[in-house]
Coordinates of C-alpha atoms (C1' of nucleotides) in Angstrom, one line a residue:
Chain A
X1117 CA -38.5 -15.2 15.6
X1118 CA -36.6 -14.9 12.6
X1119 CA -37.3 -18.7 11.5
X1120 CA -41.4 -18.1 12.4
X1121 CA -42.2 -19.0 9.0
X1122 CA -42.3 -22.7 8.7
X1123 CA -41.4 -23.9 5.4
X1124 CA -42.7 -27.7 4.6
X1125 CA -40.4 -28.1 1.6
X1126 CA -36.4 -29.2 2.2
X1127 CA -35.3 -25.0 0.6
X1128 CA -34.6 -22.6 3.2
X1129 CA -36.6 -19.2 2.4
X1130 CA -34.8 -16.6 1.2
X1131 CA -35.0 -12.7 1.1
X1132 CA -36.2 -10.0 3.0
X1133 CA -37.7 -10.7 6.4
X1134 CA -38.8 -7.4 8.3
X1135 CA -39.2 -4.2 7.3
X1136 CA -36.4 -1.8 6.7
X1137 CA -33.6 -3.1 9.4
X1138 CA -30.6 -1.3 9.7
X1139 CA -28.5 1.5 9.0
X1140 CA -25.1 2.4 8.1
X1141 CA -24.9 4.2 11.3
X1142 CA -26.2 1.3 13.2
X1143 CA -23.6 -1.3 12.0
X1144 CA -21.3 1.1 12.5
X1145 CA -22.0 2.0 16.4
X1146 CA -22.5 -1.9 17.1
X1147 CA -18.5 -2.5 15.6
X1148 CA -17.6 0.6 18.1
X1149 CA -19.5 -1.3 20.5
X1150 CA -18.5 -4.6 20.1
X1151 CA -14.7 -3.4 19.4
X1152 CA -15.1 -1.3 22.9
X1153 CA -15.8 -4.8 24.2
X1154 CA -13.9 -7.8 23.4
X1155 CA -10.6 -5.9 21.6
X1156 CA -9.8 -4.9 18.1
X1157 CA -8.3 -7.9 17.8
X1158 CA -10.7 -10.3 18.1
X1159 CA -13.8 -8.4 16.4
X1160 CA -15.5 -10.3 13.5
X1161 CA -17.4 -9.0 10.9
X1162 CA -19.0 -12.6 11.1
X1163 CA -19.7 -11.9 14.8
X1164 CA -20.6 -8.2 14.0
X1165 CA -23.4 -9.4 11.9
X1166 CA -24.6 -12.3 14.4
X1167 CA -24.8 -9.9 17.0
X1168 CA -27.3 -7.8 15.5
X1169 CA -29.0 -11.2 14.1
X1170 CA -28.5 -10.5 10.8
X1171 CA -26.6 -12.3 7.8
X1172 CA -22.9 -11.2 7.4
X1173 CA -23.7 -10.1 3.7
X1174 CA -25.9 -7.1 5.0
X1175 CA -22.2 -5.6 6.7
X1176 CA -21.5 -5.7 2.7
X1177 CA -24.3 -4.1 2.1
X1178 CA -24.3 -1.2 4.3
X1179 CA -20.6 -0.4 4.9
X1180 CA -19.5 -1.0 0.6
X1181 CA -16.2 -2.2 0.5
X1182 CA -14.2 -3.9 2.8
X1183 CA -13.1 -5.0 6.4
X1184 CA -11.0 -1.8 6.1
X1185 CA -13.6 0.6 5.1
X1186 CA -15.3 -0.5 8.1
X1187 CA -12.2 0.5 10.2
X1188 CA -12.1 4.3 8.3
X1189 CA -15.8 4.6 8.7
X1190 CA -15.6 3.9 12.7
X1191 CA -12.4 6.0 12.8
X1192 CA -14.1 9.1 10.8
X1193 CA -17.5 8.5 13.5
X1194 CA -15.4 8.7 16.5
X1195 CA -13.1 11.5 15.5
X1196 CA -15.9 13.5 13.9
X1197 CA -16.4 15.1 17.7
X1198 CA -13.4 16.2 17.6
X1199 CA -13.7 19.8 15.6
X1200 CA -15.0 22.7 17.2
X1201 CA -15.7 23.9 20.7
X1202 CA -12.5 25.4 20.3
X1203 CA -12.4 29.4 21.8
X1204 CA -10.3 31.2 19.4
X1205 CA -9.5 33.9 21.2
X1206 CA -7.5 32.1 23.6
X1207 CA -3.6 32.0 22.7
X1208 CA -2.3 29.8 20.1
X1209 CA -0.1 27.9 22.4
X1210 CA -3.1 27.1 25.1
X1211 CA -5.3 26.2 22.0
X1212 CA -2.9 23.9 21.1
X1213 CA -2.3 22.4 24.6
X1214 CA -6.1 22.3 24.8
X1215 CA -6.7 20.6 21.1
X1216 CA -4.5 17.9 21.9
X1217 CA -5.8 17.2 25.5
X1218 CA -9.3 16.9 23.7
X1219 CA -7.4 14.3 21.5
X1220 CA -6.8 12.4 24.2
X1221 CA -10.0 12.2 26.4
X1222 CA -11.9 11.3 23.1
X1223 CA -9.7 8.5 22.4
X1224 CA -9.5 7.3 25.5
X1225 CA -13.4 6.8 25.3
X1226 CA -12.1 4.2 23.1
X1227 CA -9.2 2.5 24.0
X1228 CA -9.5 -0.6 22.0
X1229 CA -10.3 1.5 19.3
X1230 CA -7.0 3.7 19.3
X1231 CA -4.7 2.2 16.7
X1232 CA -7.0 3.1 14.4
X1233 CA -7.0 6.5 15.5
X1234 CA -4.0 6.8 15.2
X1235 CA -3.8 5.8 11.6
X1236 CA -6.9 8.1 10.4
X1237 CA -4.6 11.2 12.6
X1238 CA -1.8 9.9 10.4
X1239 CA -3.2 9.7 7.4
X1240 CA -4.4 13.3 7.3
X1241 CA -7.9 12.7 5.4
X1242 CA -11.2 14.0 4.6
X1243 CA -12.7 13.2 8.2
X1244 CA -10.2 14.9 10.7
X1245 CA -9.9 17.5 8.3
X1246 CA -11.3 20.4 10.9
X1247 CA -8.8 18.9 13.6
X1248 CA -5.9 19.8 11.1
X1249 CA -6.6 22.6 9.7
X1250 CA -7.2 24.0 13.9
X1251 CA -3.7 23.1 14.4
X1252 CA -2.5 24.5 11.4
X1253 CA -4.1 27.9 12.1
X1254 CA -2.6 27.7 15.9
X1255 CA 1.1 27.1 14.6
X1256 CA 0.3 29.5 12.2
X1257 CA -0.2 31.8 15.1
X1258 CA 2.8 30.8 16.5
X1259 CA 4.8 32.1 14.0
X1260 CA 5.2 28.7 12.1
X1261 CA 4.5 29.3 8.4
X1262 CA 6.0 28.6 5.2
X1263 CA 8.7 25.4 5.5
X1264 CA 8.6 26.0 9.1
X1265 CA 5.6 24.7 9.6
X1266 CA 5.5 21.4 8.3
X1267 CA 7.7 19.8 11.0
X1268 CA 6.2 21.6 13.9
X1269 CA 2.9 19.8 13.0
X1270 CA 4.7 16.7 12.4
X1271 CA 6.4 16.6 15.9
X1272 CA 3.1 17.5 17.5
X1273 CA 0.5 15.2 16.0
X1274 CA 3.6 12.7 15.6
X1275 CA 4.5 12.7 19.4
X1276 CA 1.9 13.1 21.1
X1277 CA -0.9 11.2 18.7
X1278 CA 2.3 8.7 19.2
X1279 CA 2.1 8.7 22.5
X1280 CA -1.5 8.1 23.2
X1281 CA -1.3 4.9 20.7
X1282 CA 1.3 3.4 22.4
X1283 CA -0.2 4.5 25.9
X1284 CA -3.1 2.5 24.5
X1285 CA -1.7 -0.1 23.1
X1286 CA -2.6 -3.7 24.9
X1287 CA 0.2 -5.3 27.1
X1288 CA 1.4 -8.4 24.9
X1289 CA -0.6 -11.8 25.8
X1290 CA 1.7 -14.1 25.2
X1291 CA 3.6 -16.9 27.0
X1292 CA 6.6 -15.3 29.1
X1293 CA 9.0 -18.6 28.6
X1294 CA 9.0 -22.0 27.1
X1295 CA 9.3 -23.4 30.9
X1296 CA 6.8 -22.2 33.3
X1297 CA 8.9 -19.7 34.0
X1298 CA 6.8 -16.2 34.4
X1299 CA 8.3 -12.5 34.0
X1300 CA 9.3 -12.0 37.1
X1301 CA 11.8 -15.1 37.3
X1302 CA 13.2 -14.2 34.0
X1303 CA 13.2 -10.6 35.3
X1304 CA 15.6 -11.6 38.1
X1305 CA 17.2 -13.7 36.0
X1306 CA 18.5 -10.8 33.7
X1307 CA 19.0 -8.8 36.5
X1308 CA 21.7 -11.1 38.1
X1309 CA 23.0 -11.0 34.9
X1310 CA 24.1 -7.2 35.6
X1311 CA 27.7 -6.7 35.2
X1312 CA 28.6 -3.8 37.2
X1313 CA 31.8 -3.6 34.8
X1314 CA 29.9 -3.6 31.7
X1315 CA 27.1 -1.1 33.1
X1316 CA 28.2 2.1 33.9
X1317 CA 26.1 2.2 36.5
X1318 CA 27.5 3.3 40.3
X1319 CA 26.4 0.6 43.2
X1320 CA 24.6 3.0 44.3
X1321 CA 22.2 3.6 41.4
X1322 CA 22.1 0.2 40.3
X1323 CA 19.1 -0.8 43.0
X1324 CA 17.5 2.4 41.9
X1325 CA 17.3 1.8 38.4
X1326 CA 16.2 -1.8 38.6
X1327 CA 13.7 -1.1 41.1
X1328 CA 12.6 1.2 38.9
X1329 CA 12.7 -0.9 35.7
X1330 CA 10.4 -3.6 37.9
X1331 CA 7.8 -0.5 38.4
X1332 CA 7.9 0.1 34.9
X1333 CA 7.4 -3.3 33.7
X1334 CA 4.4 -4.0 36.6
X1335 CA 2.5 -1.2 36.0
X1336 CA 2.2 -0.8 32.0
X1337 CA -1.0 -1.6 31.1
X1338 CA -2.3 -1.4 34.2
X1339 CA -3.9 1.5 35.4
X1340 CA -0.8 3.6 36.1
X1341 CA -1.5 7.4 34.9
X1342 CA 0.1 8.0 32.4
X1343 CA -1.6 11.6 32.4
X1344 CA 1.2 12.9 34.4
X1345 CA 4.1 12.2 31.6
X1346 CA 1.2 13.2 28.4
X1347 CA 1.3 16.4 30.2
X1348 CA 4.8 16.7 30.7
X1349 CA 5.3 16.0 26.9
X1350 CA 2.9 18.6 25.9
X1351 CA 4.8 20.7 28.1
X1352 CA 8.0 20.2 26.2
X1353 CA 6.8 20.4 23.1
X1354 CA 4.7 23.8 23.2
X1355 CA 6.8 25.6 25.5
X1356 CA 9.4 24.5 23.2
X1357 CA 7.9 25.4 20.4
X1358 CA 7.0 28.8 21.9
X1359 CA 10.6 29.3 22.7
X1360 CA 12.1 28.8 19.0
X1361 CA 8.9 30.7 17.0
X1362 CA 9.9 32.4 14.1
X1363 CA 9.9 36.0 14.3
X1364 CA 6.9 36.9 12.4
X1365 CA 7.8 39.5 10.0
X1366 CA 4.0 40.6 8.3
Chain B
X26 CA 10.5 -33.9 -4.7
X27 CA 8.0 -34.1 -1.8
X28 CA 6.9 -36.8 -3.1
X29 CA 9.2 -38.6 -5.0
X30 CA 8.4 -42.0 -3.0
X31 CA 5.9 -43.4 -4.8
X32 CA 3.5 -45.4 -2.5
X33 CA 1.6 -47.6 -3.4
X34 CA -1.2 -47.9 -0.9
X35 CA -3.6 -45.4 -1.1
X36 CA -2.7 -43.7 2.1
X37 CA 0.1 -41.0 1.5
X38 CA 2.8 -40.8 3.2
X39 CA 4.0 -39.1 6.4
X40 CA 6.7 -38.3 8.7
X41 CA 10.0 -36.9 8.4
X42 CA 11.7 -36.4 5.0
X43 CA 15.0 -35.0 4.7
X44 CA 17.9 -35.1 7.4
X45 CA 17.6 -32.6 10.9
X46 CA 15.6 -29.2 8.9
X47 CA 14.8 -25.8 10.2
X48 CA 16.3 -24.0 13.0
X49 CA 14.1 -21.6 15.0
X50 CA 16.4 -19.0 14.3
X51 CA 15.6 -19.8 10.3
X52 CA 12.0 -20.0 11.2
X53 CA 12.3 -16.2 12.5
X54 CA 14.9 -15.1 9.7
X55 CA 12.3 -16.3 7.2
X56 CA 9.0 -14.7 8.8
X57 CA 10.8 -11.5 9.0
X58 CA 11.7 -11.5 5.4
X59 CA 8.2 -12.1 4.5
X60 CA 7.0 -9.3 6.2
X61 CA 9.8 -7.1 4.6
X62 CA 8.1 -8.0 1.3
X63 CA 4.5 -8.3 1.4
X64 CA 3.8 -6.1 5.2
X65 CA 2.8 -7.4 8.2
X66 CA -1.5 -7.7 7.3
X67 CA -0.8 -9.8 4.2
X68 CA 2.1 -12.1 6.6
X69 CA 0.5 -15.9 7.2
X70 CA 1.8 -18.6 9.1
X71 CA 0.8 -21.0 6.0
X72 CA 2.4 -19.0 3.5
X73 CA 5.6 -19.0 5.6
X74 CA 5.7 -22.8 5.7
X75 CA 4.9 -22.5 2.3
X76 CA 8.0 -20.6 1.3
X77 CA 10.2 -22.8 3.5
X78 CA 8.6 -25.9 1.7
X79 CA 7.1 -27.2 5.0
X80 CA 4.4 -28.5 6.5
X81 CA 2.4 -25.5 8.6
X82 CA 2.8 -27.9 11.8
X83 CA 6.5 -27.4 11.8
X84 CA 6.2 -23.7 12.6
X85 CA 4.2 -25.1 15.6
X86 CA 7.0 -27.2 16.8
X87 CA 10.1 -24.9 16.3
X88 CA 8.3 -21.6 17.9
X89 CA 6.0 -22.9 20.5
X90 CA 2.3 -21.2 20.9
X91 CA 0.6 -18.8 18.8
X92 CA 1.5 -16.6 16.1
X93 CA 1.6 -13.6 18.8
X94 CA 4.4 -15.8 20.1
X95 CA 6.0 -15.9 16.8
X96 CA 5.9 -11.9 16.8
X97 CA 7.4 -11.4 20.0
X98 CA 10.4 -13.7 18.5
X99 CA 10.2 -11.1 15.9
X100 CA 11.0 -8.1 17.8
X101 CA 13.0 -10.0 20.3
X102 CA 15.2 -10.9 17.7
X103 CA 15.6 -7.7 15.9
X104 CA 15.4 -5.3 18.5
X105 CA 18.2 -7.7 20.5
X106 CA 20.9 -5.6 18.6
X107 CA 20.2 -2.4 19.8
X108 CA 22.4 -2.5 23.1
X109 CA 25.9 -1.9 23.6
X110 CA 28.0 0.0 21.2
X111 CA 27.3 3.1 22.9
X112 CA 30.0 5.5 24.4
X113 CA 29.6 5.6 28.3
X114 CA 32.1 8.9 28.4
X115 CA 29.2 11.1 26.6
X116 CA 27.3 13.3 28.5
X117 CA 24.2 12.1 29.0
X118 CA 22.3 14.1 26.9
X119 CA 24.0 13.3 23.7
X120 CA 23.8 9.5 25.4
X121 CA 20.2 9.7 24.6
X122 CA 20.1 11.5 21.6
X123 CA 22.3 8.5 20.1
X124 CA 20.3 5.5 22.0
X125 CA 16.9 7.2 20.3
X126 CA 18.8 7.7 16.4
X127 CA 20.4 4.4 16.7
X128 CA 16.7 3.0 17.1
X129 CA 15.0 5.1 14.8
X130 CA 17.7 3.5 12.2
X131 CA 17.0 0.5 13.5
X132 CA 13.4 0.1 13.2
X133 CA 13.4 2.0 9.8
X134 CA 15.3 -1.5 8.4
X135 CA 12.2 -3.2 8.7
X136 CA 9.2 -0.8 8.1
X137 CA 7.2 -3.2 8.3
X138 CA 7.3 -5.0 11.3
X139 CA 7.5 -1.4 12.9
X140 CA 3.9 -2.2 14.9
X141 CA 5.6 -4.9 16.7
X142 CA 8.7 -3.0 17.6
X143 CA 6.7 -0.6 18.9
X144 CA 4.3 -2.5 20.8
X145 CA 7.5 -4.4 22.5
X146 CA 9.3 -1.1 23.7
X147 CA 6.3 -0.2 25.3
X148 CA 6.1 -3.2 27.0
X149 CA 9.5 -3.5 29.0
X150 CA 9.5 -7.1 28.5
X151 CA 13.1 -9.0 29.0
X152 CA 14.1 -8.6 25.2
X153 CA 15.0 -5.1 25.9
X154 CA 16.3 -4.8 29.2
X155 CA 19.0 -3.3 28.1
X156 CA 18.1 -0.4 25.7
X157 CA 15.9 0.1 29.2
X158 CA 18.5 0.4 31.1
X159 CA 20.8 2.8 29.2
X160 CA 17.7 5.0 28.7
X161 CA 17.3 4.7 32.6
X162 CA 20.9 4.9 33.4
X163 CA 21.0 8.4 31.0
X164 CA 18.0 9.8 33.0
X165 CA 19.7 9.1 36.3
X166 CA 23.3 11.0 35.2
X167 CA 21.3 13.8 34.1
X168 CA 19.7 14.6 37.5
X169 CA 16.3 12.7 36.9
X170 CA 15.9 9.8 39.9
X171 CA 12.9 8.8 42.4
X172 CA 9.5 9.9 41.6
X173 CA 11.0 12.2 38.3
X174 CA 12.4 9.2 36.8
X175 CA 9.1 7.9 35.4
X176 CA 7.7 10.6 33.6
X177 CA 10.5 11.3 31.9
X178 CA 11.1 8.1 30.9
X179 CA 7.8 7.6 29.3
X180 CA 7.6 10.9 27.5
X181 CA 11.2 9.7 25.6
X182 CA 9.6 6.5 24.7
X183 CA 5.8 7.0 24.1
X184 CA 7.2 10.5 21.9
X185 CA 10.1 9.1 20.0
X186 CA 9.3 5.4 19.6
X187 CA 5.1 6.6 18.8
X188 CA 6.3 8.8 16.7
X189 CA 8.7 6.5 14.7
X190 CA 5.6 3.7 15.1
X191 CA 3.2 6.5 13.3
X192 CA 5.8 7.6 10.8
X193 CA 5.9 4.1 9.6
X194 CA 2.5 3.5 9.8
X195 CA 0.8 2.7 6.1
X196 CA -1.7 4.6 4.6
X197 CA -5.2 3.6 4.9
X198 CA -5.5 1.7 1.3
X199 CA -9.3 2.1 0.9
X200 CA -11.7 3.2 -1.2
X201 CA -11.8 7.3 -1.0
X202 CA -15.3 7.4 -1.5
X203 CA -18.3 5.1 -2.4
X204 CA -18.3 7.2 -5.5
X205 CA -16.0 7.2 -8.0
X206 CA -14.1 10.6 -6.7
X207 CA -10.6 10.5 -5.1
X208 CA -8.9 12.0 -2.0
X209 CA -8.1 15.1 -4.5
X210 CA -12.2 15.6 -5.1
X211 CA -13.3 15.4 -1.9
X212 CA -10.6 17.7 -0.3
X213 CA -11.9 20.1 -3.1
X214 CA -15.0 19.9 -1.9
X215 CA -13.9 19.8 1.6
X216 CA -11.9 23.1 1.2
X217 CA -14.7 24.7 -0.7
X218 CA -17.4 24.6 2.3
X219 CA -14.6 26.5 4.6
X220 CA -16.4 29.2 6.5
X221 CA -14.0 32.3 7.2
X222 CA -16.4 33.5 9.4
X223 CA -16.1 29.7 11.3
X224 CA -13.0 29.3 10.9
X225 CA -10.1 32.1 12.2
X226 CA -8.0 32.4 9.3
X227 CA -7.1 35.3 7.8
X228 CA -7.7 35.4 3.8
X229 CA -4.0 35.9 3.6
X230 CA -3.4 32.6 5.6
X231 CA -5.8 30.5 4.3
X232 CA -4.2 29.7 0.7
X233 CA -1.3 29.1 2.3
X234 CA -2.7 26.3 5.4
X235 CA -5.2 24.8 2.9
X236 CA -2.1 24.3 0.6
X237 CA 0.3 23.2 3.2
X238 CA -2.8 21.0 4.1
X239 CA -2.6 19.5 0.5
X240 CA 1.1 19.1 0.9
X241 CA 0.9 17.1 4.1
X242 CA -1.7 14.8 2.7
X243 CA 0.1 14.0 -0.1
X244 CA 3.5 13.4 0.8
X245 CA 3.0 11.3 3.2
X246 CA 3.5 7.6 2.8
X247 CA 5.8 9.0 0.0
X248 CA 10.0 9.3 0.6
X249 CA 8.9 13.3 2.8
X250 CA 11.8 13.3 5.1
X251 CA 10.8 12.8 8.1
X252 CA 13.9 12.7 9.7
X253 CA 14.1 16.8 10.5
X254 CA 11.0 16.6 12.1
X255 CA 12.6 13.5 14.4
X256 CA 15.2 15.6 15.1
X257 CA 13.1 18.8 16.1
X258 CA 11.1 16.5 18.3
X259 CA 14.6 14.9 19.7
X260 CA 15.7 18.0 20.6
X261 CA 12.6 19.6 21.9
X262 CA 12.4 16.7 24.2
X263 CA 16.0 16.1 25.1
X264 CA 16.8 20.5 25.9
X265 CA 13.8 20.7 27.4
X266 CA 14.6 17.7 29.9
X267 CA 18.0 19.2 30.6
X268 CA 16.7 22.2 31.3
X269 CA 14.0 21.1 34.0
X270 CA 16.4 18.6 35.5
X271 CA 15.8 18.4 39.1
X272 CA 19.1 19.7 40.6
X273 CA 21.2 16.7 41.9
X274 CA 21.9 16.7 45.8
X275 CA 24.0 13.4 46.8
Chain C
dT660 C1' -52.1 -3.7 -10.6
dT661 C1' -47.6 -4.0 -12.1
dC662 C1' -42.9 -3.1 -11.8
dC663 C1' -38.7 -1.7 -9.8
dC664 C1' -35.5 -1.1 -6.3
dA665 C1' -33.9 -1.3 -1.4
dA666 C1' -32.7 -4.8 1.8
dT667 C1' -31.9 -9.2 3.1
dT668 C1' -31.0 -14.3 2.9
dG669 C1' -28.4 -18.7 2.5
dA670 C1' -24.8 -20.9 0.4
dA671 C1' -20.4 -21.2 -1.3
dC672 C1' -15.2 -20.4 -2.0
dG673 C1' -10.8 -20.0 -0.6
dA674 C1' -7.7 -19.0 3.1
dT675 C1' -6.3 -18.9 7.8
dG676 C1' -4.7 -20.4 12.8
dT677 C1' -4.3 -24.4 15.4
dT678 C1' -4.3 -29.2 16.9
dC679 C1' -3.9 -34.0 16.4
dT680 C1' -2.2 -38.4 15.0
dA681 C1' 0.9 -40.9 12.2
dT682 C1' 5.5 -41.6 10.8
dA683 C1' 10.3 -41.6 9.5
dA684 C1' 15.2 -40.7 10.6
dG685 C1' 19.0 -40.7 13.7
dG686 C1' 21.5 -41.8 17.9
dG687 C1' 22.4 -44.4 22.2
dA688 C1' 22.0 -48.3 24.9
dT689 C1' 22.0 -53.1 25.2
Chain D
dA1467 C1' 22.7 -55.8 15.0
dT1468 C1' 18.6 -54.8 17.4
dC1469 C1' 15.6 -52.1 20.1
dC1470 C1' 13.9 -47.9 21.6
dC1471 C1' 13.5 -43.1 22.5
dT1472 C1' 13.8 -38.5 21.0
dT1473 C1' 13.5 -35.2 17.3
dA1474 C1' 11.5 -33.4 13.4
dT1475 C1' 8.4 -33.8 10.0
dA1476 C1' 3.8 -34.8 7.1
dG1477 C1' -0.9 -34.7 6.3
dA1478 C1' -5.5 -34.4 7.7
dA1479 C1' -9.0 -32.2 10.2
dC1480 C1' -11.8 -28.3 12.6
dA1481 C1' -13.6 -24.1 13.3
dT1482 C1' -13.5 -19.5 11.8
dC1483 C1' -12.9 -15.8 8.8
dG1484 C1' -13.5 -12.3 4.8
dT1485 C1' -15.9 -11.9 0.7
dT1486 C1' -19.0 -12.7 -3.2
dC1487 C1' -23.2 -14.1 -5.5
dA1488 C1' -27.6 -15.6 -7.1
dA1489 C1' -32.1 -15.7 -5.1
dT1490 C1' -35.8 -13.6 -2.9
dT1491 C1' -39.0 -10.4 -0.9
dG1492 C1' -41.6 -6.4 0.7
dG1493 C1' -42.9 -1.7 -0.2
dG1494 C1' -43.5 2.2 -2.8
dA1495 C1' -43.9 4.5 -7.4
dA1496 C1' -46.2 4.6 -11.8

DNA sequence: TTCCCAATTGAACGATGTTCTATAAGGGAT
DNA sequence: ATCCCTTATAGAACATCGTTCAATTGGGAA
């Protein structure tokens, strides 16, 4: 196919071979894709481009810039879905509740994808700039204005944005001990370890809380829900944020 | 130096040069003070040998496996001086207020390894047993045991340790715009195409979001304090969780 | 037809993570 | 003192990666 034309002398051909391939678009929904697929970590622009069947240059050429741009451009596609559909007649605090629940579903379309999420919420640009400015207006609502509002949206997007990275983020890979030792013998290990003296833990809670730490440990990263505690934060937050509103005065 | 004996033959010289070398522990003190300087995304296993004036191979030997094994030495090590020192007679409320400052502190010594700290707290591993465990141990004094125990815990980690993750976080570095205009242009621009009738913003509170907008964008990554907003976000979490602690039978 | 520009190619450069074999220094046993 | 084994290093090699660049081509405009 894309070597039909035989060429009897030693050069390679060069240049153009269909018509007009790709798109910017198209090289950016195959990174999603392939991202989506084998883990941030191990995406390629090198493999990018092989598996549309295309030289690596042509990422260059579509996407200017660099790896990174790449990463924005991807982050500003995903996000982009993210303004809007938003009733604004409904209470500040249940738009709120209702903007950051939105946050969550999209990104966890994406899970691979969600450190670099994360950084675009961060970094306050250009492409989430609709999501902002909705929680602006909402805390604005609230009674948060002036130098009250800046840390209200801080602990919001900060928290809970926070939260859903680290929710997202992969369990590590790596080796659990030198020996061949896994996590659950060291686990044990450090648990005999306990010093009831040291801990001021009674007897009684001690096999609670381990028990409890062994849940934890087991079912991160699997497919424990951690819906339950994002609501429960929101839940904290806006009801606390509700609670201590500025008295609006205008 | 390296190669002060001269050898005749044309094959050069290996095997060991100087008396017993590096320590693992050195090997560790030396990545982390790499990353200090030059970040984590510019950090390279090469380089590091490079600056100890060693062969790349020896990092092999001293820190067994892969690089991801050389970060989770990383946090291990850094993150291993967060337990103890912490006053049992406290309530436990101000028990975990002081266990979440002393680790914000902690992390903010080494901005730049803060994706790895992060990424090991949510994990649970061994390395952090006990910060786990006082955080546990907190939870349980202050009513929160069985199935509550959970949710709280992970709204106290995923908010306060994603939000000190996020705060740390570097700007995206990249290119604002294929054109030659900046983050200031295409806010402008941005800004300009606001639709009053879209959006529900007063007139009277639109200069003031779209300039609080400005503010956020721009001070961050700078020296903003984010430390009040930490502390609004500790305490939203922290009175909230006293006051929906399940009432203590036993 | 001629010319220009959008789109693509292959090759190349330097750097990286990782593995492998060779090798030298030191200590312990004989 | 000699031998050997363990420890700690060197250097080379391999595959891969991000990025750049000159070369090339097809299609549409003039």
């Amino acid at each position: 196919m894309t070597t039909g034309s035989a060429d009897k002398s030693g050069k390679s051909p060069r240049g153009r071979a269909a018509a007009v391939g790709l798109s910017k678009n198209q090289v950016v929904a195959a990174a999603v894709a392939q991202i989506d697929e084998k883990g941030l970590a191990a995406f390629s622009l090198r493999e990018l481009a092989r598996s549309l069947g295309v030289s690596p240059a042509v990422i260059y050429w579509h996407v200017g810039g660099t790896k990174e741009d790449l990463f924005a451009e991807i982050s500003a596609s995903i996000t982009g879905s993210l303004s809007g559909s938003l009733d604004a007649g409904m209470p500040w605090d249940a738009r709120l509740r209702q903007v950051f629940r939105n946050y969550r579903t999209l990104v966890h379309r994406h899970p691979a994808v969600a450190p670099l999420l994360g950084a675009q919420m961060k970094s306050n640009g250009v492409a989430n700039l609709d999501w902002v400015e909705t929680i602006l207006s909402a805390l604005h609502d609230g009674g948060y204005r002036g130098d009250a509002l800046r840390p209200a949206f801080n602990v919001l997007v900060g928290g809970l944005a926070g939260f859903v990275t680290m929710e997202l983020a992969p369990p590590p890979v790596g080796k659990p001990d030198s020996a061949g030792k896994g996590w659950e013998d060291l686990f044990a290990e450090r648990v005999a370890q306990i010093d009831p003296e040291v801990y001021p833990l009674t007897s009684a809670a001690l096999p609670d809380i381990t028990n409890r730490i062994f849940v934890l440990r087991w079912q991160n990263g699997a497919d424990v829900s951690y819906g339950d505690s994002f609501e429960l934060l929101l839940d904290l937050l806006i009801e606390g944020l509700k609670a201590r509103a500025p008295a609006v005065s205008s």
